[in-house]
XYZ file of C-alpha atoms in Angstrom:
575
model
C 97.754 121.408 78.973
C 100.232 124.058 78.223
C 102.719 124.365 80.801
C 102.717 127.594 83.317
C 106.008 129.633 83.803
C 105.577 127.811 87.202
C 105.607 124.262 85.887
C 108.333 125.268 83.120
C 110.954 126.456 85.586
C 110.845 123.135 87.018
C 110.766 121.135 83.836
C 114.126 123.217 82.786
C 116.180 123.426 86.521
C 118.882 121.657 86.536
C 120.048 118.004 87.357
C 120.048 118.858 91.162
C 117.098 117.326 93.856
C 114.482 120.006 94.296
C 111.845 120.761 96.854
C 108.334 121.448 95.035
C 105.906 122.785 97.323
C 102.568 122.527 95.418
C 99.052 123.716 95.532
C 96.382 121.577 95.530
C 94.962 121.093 91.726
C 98.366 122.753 90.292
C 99.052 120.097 88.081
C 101.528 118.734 89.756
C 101.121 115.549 87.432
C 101.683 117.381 84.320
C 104.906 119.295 86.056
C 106.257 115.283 87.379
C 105.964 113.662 84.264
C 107.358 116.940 81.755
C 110.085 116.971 84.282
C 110.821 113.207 83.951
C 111.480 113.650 80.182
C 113.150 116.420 80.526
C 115.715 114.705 82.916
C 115.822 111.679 80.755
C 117.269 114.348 77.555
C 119.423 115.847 80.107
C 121.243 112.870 80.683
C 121.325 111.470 77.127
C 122.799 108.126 76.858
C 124.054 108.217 80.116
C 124.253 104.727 82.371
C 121.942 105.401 84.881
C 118.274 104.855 85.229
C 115.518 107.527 86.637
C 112.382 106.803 88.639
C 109.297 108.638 88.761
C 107.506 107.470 92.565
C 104.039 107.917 93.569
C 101.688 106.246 96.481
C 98.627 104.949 94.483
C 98.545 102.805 91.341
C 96.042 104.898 89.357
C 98.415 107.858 89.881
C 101.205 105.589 88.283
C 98.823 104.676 85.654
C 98.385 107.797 84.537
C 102.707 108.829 84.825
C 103.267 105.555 82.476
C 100.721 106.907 79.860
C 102.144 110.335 80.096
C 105.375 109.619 79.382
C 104.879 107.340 76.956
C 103.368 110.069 74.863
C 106.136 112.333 75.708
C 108.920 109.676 75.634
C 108.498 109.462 71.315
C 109.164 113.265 70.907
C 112.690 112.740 73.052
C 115.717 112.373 70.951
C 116.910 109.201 70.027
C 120.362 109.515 72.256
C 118.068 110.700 75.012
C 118.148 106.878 76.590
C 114.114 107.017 76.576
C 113.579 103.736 78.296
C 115.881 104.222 80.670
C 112.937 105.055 82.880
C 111.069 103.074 85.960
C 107.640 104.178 87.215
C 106.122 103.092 89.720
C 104.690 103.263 93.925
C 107.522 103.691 96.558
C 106.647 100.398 97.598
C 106.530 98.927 94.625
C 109.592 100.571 94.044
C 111.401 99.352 97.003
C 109.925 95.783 96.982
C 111.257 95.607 93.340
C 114.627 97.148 94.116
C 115.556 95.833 97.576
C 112.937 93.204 99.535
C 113.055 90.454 96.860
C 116.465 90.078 95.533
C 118.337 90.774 98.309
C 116.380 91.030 102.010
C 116.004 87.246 102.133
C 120.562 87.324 103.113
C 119.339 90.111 106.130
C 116.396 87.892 106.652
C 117.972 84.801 107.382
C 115.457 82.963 105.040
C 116.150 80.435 102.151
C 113.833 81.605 99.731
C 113.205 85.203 98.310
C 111.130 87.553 100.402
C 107.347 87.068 100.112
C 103.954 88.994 101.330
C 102.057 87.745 103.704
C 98.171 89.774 104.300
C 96.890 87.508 107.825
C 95.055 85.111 106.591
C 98.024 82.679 105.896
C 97.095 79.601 108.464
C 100.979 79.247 109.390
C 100.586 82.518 110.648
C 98.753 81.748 114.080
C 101.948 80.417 115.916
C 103.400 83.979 115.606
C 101.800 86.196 117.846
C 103.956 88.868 120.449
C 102.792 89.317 123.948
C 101.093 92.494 124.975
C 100.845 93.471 129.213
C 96.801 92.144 128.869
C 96.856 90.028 125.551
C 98.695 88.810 123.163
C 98.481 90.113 118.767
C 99.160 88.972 116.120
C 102.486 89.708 114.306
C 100.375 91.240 111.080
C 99.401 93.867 113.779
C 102.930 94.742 114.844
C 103.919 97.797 113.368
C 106.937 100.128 113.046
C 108.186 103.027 113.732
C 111.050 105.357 113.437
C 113.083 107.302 116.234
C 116.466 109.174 117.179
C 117.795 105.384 117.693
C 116.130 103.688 114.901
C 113.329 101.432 114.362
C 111.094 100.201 117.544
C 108.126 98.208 117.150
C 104.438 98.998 118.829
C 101.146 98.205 117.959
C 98.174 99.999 117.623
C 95.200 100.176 120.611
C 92.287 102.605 119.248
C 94.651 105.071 117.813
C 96.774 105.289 120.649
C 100.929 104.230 119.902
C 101.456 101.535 122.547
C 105.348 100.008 122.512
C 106.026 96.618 122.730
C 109.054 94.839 124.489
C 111.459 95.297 121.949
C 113.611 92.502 122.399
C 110.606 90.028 122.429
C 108.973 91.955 119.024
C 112.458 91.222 117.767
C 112.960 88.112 118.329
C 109.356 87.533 116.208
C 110.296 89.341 113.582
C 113.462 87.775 113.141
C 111.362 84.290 113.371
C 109.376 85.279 110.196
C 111.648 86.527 108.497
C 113.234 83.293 108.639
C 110.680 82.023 107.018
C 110.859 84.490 104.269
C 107.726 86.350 105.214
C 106.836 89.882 105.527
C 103.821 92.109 106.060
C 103.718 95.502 104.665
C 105.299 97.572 107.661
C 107.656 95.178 108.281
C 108.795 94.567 104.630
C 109.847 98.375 104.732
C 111.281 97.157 107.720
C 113.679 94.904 106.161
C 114.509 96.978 103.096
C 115.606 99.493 105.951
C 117.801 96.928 107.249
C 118.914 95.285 104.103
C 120.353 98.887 102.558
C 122.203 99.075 106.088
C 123.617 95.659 106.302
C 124.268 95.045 102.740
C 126.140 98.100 101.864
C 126.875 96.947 98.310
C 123.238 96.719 97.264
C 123.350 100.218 98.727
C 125.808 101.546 96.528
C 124.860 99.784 93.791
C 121.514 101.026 93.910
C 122.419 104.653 94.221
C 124.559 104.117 90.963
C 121.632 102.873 88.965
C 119.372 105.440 90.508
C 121.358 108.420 90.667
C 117.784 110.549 90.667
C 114.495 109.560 91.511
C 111.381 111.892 92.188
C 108.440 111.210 94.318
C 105.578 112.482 93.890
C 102.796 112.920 96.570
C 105.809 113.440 99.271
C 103.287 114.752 101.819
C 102.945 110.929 102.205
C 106.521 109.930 103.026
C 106.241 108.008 106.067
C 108.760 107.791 109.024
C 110.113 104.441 107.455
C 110.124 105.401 104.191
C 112.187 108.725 104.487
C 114.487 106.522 106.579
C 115.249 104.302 103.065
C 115.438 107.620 101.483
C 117.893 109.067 103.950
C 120.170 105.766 103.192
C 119.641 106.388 99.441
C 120.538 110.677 99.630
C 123.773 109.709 101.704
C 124.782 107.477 99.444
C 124.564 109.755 96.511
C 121.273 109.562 95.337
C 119.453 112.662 94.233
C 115.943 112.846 95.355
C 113.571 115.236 94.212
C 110.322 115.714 95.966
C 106.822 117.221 94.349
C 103.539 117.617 96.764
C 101.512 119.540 99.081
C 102.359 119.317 102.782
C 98.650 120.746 103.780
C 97.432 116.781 102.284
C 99.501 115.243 104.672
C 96.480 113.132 106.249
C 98.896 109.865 107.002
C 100.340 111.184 110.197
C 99.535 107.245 111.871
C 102.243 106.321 109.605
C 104.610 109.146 110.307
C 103.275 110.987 107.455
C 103.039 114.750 108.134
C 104.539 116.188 105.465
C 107.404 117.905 107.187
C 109.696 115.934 105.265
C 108.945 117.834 102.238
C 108.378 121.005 104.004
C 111.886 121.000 105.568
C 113.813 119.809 102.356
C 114.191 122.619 100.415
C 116.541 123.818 103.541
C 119.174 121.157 102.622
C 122.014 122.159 101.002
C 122.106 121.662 96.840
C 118.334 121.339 97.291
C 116.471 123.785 94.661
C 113.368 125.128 95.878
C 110.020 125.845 93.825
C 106.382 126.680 94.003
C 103.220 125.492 92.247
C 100.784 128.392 92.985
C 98.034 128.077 90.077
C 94.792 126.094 90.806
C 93.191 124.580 87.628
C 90.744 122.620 89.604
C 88.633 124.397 91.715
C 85.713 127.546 91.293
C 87.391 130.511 92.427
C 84.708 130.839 95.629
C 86.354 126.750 96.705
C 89.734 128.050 96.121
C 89.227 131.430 98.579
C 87.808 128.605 101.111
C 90.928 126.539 101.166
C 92.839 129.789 101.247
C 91.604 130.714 104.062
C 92.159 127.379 105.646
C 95.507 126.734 104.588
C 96.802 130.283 105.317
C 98.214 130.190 101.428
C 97.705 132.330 98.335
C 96.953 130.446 95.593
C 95.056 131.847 92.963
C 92.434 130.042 90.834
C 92.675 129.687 86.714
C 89.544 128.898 86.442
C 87.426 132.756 86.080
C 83.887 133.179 88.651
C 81.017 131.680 86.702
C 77.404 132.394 87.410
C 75.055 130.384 88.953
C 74.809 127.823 92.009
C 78.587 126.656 92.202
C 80.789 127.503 94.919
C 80.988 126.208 98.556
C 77.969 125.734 101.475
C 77.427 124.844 104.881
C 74.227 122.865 106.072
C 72.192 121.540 109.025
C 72.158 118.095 109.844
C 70.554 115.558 112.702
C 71.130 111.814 112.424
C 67.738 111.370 111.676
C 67.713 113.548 108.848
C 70.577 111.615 107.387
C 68.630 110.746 104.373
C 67.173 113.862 103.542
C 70.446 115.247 103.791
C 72.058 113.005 100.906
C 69.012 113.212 99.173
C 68.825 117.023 99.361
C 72.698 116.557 97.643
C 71.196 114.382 95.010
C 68.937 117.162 93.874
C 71.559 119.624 94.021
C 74.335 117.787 92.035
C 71.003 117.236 89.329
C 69.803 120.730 89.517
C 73.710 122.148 88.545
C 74.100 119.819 85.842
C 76.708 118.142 87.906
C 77.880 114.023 87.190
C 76.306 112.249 89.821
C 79.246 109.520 88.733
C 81.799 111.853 88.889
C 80.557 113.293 92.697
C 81.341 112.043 96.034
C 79.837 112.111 99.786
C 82.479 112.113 101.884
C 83.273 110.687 105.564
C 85.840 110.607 107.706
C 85.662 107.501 109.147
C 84.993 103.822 107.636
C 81.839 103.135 109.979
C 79.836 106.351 108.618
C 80.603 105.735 104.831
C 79.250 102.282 105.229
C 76.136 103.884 107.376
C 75.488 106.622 104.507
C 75.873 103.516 101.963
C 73.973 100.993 103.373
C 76.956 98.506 103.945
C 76.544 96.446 107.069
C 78.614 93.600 108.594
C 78.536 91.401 105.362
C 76.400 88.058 106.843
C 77.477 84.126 106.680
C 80.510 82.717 108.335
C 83.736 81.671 107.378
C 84.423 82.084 104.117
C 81.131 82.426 102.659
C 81.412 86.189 104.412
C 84.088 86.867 102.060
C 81.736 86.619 99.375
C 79.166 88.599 100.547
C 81.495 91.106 101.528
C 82.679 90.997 97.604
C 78.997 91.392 96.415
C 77.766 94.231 99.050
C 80.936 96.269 98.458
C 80.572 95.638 94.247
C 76.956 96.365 94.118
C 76.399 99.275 97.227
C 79.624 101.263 96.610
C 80.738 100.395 93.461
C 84.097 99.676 95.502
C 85.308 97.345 92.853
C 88.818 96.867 94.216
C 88.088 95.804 97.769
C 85.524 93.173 96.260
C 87.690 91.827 94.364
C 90.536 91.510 96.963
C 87.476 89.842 99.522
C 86.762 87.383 96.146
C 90.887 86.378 96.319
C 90.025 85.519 100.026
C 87.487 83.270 99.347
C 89.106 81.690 96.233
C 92.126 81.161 98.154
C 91.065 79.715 101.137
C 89.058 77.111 99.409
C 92.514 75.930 96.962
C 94.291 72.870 98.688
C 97.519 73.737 99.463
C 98.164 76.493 97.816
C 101.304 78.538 97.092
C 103.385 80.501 99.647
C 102.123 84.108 99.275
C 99.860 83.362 96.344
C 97.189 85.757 98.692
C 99.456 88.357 98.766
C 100.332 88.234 95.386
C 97.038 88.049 93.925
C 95.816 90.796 96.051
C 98.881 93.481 95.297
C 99.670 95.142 91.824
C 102.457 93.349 89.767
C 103.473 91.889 86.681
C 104.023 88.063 87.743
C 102.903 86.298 84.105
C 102.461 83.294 85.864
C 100.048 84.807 88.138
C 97.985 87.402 85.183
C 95.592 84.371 84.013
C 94.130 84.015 87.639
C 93.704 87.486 88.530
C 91.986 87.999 85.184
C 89.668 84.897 85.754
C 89.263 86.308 89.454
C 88.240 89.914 88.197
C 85.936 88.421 85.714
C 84.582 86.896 88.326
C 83.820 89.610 90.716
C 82.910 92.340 88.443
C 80.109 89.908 86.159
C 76.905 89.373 87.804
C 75.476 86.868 85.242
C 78.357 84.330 85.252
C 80.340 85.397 88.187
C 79.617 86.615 91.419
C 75.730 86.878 91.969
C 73.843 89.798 92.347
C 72.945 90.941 96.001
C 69.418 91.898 94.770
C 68.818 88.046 94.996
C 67.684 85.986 97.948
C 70.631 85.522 100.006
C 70.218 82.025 101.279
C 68.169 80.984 98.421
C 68.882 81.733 94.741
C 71.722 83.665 95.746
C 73.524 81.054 97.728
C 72.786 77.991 95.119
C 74.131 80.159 92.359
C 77.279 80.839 93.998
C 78.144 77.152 94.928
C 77.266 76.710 91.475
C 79.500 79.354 89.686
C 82.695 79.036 92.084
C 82.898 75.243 91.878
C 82.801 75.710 87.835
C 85.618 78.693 88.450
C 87.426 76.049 90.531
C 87.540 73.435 87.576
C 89.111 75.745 85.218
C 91.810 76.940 87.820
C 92.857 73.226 88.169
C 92.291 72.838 84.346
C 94.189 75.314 83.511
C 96.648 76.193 86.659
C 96.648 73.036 88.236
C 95.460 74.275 91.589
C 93.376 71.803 93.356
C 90.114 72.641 95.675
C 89.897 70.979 98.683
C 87.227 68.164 99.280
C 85.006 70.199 101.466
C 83.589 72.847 99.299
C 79.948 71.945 100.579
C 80.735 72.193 104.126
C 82.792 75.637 103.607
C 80.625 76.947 102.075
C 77.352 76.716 104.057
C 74.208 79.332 104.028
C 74.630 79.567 107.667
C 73.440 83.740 108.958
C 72.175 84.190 105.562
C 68.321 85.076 105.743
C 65.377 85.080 102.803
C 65.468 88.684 102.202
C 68.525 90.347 99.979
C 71.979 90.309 100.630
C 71.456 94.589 99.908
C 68.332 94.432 101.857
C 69.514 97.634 103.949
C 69.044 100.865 103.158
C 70.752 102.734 101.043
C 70.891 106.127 101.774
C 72.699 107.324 99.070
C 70.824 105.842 96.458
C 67.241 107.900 97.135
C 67.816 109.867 93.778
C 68.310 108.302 90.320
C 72.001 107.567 89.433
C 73.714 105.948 93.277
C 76.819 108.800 94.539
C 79.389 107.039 95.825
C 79.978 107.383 99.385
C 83.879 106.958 100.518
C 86.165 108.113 103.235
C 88.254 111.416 102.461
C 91.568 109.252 102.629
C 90.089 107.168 99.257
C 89.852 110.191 97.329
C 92.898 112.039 98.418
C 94.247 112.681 94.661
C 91.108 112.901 92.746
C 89.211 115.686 90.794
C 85.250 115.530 91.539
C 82.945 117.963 90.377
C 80.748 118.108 93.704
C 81.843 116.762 97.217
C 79.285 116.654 100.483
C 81.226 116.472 103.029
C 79.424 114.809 106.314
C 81.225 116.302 108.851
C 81.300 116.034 113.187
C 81.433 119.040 115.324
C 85.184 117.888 115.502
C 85.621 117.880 112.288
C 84.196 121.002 111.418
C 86.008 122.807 114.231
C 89.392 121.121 113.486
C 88.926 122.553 109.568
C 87.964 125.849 110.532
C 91.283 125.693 113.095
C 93.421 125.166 109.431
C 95.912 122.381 108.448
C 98.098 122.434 111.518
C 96.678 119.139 112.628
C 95.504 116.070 110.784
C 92.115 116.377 111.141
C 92.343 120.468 109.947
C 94.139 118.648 107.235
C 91.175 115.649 105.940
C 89.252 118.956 105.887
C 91.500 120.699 104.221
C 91.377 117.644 101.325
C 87.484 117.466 101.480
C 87.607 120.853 100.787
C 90.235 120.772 97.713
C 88.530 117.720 95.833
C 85.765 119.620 95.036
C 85.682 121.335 91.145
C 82.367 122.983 91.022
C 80.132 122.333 94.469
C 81.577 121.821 97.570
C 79.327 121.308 100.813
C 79.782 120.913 104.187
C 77.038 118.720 106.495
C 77.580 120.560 110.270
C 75.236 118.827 112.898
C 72.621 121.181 113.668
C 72.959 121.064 116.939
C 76.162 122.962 116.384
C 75.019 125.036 113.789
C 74.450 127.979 115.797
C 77.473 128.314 117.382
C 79.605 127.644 114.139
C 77.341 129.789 111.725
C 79.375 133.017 112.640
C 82.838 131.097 112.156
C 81.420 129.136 108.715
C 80.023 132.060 107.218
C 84.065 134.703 108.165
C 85.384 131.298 106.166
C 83.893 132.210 102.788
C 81.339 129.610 102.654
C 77.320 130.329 102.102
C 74.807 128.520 103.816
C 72.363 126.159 101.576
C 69.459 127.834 100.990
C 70.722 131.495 100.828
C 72.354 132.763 97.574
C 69.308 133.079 96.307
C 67.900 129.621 96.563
C-alpha cells in the first residue's frame, strides 16, 4: 500500500533508535519493513549488519518476503544483504546461546534445547516448601538485583530458594541444556560475563528494530539493556494497549517509556486500515486513544454487538455466529471464536483430553487437534513427540530441534517427512472420523512403523524393539477418536475456535468473542490491566463483525455500560 505521511516520516528519520507508538491495524508491518530498506541505503556499504525482530514466525515470514521485494529496487552500494530477520529468540539463540553460552555454561558441547520430555531430565528437579518441580517449570524473572528464579502455582509468582534453583541451573547447564526461560537466562549471563561477545555484537549490530515491542519481556529488555549500553541502537515499533504477556514481564511499558530516553525519536501510527469505522470507535473508547479509521462507514450489518449467553445455550450461540458470518458474506475460514482461556476453546471445539496412554496419546492429540481445530502446528509438534520417543537413542535435543523453527539441513528431510505425515490423512496420520481402537489404531501401527523404516533408511535412526508394546490401544473405545461434539462445526464450513493470545497479530473479518462477566467488565474498565487488554485485542482483530458473548445472567446489569461503549445489541439495528 502507499505509505501515509505517518509511515513516511518514519521510513525517512534519521539513523537514531526511535520509539513508534502504533495503533492497532496501522500497518505497522509495511512502516518496519520500508524502514528496514531505508536504513540499509542509509548506511550504504557500510560494515555493519541490521536486524529486523519480531515474536512469531509468520510475522517474520511475511518481513523476509517484504524486503526481498523491496531489497532489488535498493542501490547496488546499498549493502542489500547485509540484513538478518528474524524472532528475538531466534535472534538471540543465533547470536549468543549457541556459539558462545556453552564457556558461561560450564558445558563441553554447544548449547542445546531441551522441551521436558528428555528422559535424562527426571534427576533434575528443585525443591518447593510442599513438593518438589521439575527444572522445565523453573522460570525467571527480572528485578532491581537481577535475575531470581520462581515457579509458577495457578498464576500466582511463588520464589524459590535461590541458591538451591542455582545450583540446578548451573547443573544443566553443565550439561549443555537449556529450556526456553532459562536459555534467555544464559544469553543474559553470557553478554555479562563475556564482555567481548558483547562488544562484538554491538559492532555487527549497530541497529536493530523490534517489532511487536509490547511483547518485550522482563528478560528480554534486560539483553537489550546490555546491547543499548554497549552502543547498540534499538528501535522499537508496537502498540502498548496489546501488551497481553504481562506473566512474562510483558506490559508494554518498555516501549511506552522509551521515547523518554535521550537520542530516542518519538513517532505515532494513528491510521487504522483494518477495522469498520463503528469497531474502531469501540476500541477508542476502550483504549482512551484517537485513532481514526481509513476505511469509510458502509451500509449494512457490519459493525460491533453484544449478546446473551447461558452455558447451555453454548451451541446456539456459535451457531447463531455461523449464520451471521453467512448472512454478511463474511469467510467462515477467515473468522474466529475467540476464548480466553485454553479449557473453553477446547469446550467450544469439541477437543477433550486426547485418549490412550503413553505415547499413543501423542497421536491422538496430533489427530484431534489436526482434524477439530485445524491447529496444524501443535499436531505436528504432538506427532515429533511420538516419533521421537519411539527412535532408540536418539540425538541430544533432536525434540527440541525438530519442534522449533530453524534452518539445520541435516534436520529439513525429517521435519518434512514428519509434516507429511501429520497433515495427510490417507498415508499419514489417520483420520479421527475412524474407529479409534479399531481401524484407526491398526492403521497407525501400520503407517508409523513404514515412516520408521525410511527414517533409518534414509537417516539412520533406529526404532526401538518395542513398537507393539508402546504403542497399545489401551483407553481407546469403538466409537471415533472426534466422537465429541463439536460445537463450532453446527453450520457448513467449521470456524476455528482459538484463544485471543493465538491470534494476537492477525486480520479476521468477524471475531465472537465468548466472554466471562470478568472479562467483559475488565474490557469495559479499558487497557490498564491485562485482562482490559485480551479485550482490547479481541476487539481490534475484528475487520468487518465484531461480537461480544456476555452471560445473560449479567446482561442486565452490563446492558447500560455495553450499549455508552458504542456497541449494538444482536438483534436490534434492524434485525
Amino acid at each position: 500500500m502507499e505509505l501515509s505521511d505517518q509511515q513516511q516520516a518514519i521510513v525517512d528519520a534519521p539513523l537514531v533508535p526511535l520509539a513508534v507508538i502504533a495503533c492497532a491495524g496501522s500497518g505497522k508491518t509495511a512502516t518496519a519493513i520500508h524502514r528496514l530498506a531505508a536504513m540499509r541505503r542509509q548506511l550504504g556499504e557500510s560494515r555493519g549488519r541490521v536486524a529486523l525482530l519480531s515474536f512469531s514466525n509468520v510475522a517474520v515470514d511475511t518481513f523476509r518476503y517484504g524486503y526481498q521485494i523491496l531489497a532489488q529496487m535498493l542501490p547496488d552500494g546499498a549493502g542489500r544483504s547485509k540484513v538478518d530477520i528474524d524472532t528475538l529468540d531466534g535472534f538471540i539463540t543465533s547470536q549468543i546461546l549457541r556459539p558462545h553460552a556453552y564457556r558461561t555454561m560450564g558445558a563441553n558441547q554447544a548449547a542445546y534445547l531441551v522441551t521436558g520430555s528428555e528422559s535424562f531430565l527426571a534427576g533434575f528437579t528443585c525443591r518447593t516448601a510442599n513438593f518438589p518441580i521439575p527444572v522445565t517449570d523453573v522460570r525467571v524473572g527480572f528485578g532491581e538485583d537481577g535475575p531470581f528464579f520462581y515457579y509458577d502455582v495457578f498464576g500466582r509468582q511463588t520464589v524459590l530458594d535461590q541458591n538451591a534453583a542455582a545450583q540446578l541451573i548451573n547443573r544443566l547447564g553443565r550439561t549443555g541444556a537449556y529450556t526456553h526461560d532459562l536459555g534467555r537466562y544464559w544469553c543474559y549471563r553470557t553478554l555479562r560475563d563475556q564482555p567481548l561477545v558483547l562488544r562484538a555484537l554491538a559492532r555487527r549490530y549497530p541497529h536493530i528494530l523490534i517489532d511487536e515491542s509490547q511483547d518485550i519481556g522482563a528478560l528480554h529488555q534486560s539483553i537489550l539493556e546490555l546491547l543499548i549500553a554497549a552502543g547498540m541502537q534499538v528501535s522499537l515499533i508496537g502498540d502498548p494497549n496489546q501488551g497481553i504477556y504481562e506473566f512474562a514481564g510483558a506490559d508494554g511499558r518498555f516501549l511506552s517509556n522509551y521515547h523518554e530516553r535521550e537520542g530516542v525519536a518519538a513517532f505515532g501510527l494513528t491510521r487504522n486500515y483494518r477495522s469498520t469505522p463503528t469497531i474502531l470507535a469501540l476500541a477508542n473508547r476502550l483504549s482512551g486513544r484517537d485513532d481514526f479509521p481509513d476505511r469509510p462507514l458502509e451500509a449494512g450489518r457490519n459493525g460491533a454487538y453484544f449478546i446473551g449467553y447461558t452455558d447451555a445455550e453454548l451451541p446456539q450461540l456459535i451457531d447463531a455466529f455461523h449464520a451471521e458470518v453467512d448472512h454478511v458474506g463474511l469467510s467462515p475460514i477467515n473468522s474466529a471464536i475467540l476464548c480466553r482461556a485454553n479449557a473453553l476453546a477446547d469446550q467450544l471445539a469439541g477437543v477433550d483430553d486426547p485418549p490412550g496412554r503413553g505415547l499413543m496419546k501423542a497421536f491422538t492429540e496430533a489427530a484431534l487437534l489436526r482434524d477439530k481445530k485445524a491447529d496444524f502446528l501443535p499436531a505436528y509438534k504432538a506427532v515429533v513427540r511420538g516419533v521421537v520417543g519411539l527412535l532408540d537413542d536418539p540425538p541430544q535435543g533432536l525434540l527440541a530441534k525438530l519442534s522449533q523453527p530453524g534452518h539445520d539441513l541435516k534436520l529439513r528431510k525429517l521435519k518434512r517427512m514428519l509434516w507429511v505425515f501429520t497433515r495427510n490423512t490417507e498415508t499419514g496420520l489417520p483420520s479421527s472420523d475412524l474407529s479409534a481402537s479399531g481401524h484407526w489404531h491398526v492403521l497407525l501401527l501400520e503407517r508409523i512403523r513404514a515412516l520408521l523404516d525410511q527414517i533409518q533408511r534414509d537417516l539412520e535412526l533406529a526404532a526401538i524393539d518395542n513398537l507393539g508394546r508402546k504403542l497399545t490401544r489401551t483407553g481407546l473405545s469403538e466409537a471415533p477418536l472426534n466422537a465429541g461434539q463439536d460445537l463450532a462445526a453446527e453450520r457448513g464450513q467449521r470456524i476455528r475456535v482459538v484463544t485471543v493470545h493465538q491470534v494476537k497479530g492477525e486480520s479476521i473479518d468477524a471475531v465472537l468473542y465468548v466472554a466471562t462477566r470478568q472479562h467483559v467488565q475488565a474490557m469495559l474498565d479499558g487497557v490498564d490491566s491485562e485482562q482490559g487488554r485480551i479485550g482490547y485485542v479481541a476487539v481490534t482483530r475484528a475487520r468487518n463483525l465484531f461480537w461480544l458473548g456476555v452471560p445473560a445472567n449479567m446482561l442486565r446489569a452490563l446492558r447500560p455500560l455495553l450499549l455508552a461503549a458504542g456497541l449494538q445489541e444482536a438483534g436490534d439495528a434492524g434485525r
